[in-house]
Short mmCIF file of C-alpha atoms in Angstrom, two decimals:
data_model
loop_
_atom_site.label_atom_id
_atom_site.label_comp_id
_atom_site.label_asym_id
_atom_site.label_seq_id
_atom_site.Cartn_x
_atom_site.Cartn_y
_atom_site.Cartn_z
CA MET O 8 -73.33 -17.29 -70.21
CA GLU O 9 -71.91 -18.18 -66.87
CA LYS O 10 -70.44 -14.79 -66.35
CA VAL O 11 -74.10 -13.16 -66.51
CA ASN O 12 -75.32 -15.72 -63.91
CA ASN O 13 -72.45 -14.84 -61.70
CA GLU O 14 -73.10 -11.08 -62.10
CA ASP O 15 -76.73 -11.75 -61.40
CA ARG O 16 -75.84 -13.76 -58.27
CA LEU O 17 -73.63 -10.99 -57.02
CA ASN O 18 -76.38 -8.41 -57.78
CA ALA O 19 -78.83 -10.46 -55.75
CA ILE O 20 -76.21 -10.78 -52.80
CA ALA O 21 -75.56 -7.04 -52.94
CA VAL O 22 -79.48 -6.32 -52.63
CA GLU O 23 -79.82 -8.67 -49.82
CA LEU O 24 -76.80 -7.13 -47.96
CA GLN O 25 -78.29 -3.67 -48.50
CA SER O 26 -81.69 -4.88 -47.16
CA LEU O 27 -80.13 -6.67 -44.05
CA PHE O 28 -78.04 -3.52 -43.41
CA MET O 29 -81.04 -1.30 -43.58
CA GLU O 30 -82.87 -3.87 -41.06
CA PHE O 31 -79.90 -3.60 -38.91
CA GLU O 32 -79.75 0.16 -38.83
CA ASN O 33 -83.60 0.58 -38.02
CA ILE O 34 -83.13 -2.19 -35.05
CA TYR O 35 -80.16 -0.01 -33.81
CA LYS O 36 -82.15 3.22 -34.13
CA ASP O 37 -85.02 1.67 -32.16
CA SER O 38 -82.52 0.43 -29.49
CA LEU O 39 -81.05 3.89 -29.08
CA GLU O 40 -84.42 5.41 -28.74
CA LYS O 41 -85.36 2.86 -26.01
CA MET O 42 -82.24 3.51 -24.12
CA ASN O 43 -82.61 7.06 -24.42
CA LYS O 44 -86.14 6.96 -22.92
CA MET O 45 -85.05 4.66 -20.18
CA THR O 46 -82.28 7.03 -19.39
CA GLU O 47 -84.77 10.04 -19.23
CA GLU O 48 -86.88 7.98 -17.02
CA ILE O 49 -84.21 6.91 -14.52
CA ASP O 50 -83.01 10.51 -14.47
CA GLU O 51 -86.49 11.68 -13.54
CA GLU O 52 -86.79 9.07 -10.81
CA LEU O 53 -83.33 10.05 -9.38
CA SER O 54 -84.16 13.77 -9.34
CA SER O 55 -87.67 13.23 -7.68
CA ASP O 56 -85.92 10.80 -5.04
CA GLU O 57 -83.36 13.65 -4.40
CA GLU O 58 -86.25 16.16 -3.86
CA ASN O 59 -87.88 13.91 -1.46
CA GLU O 60 -84.88 13.49 0.68
#
């Protein structure tokens, strides 16, 4: 009986870890998108500054 309980606990932990990993992956992707957008904006500003000089 205890073996089943331990197995259930391990399965619950695995599900929670998978959920946390997916959440981390989404945060990471969002961060990359924001960094890329900021980089594009900075590049645009720099190129317009160079054109104005």
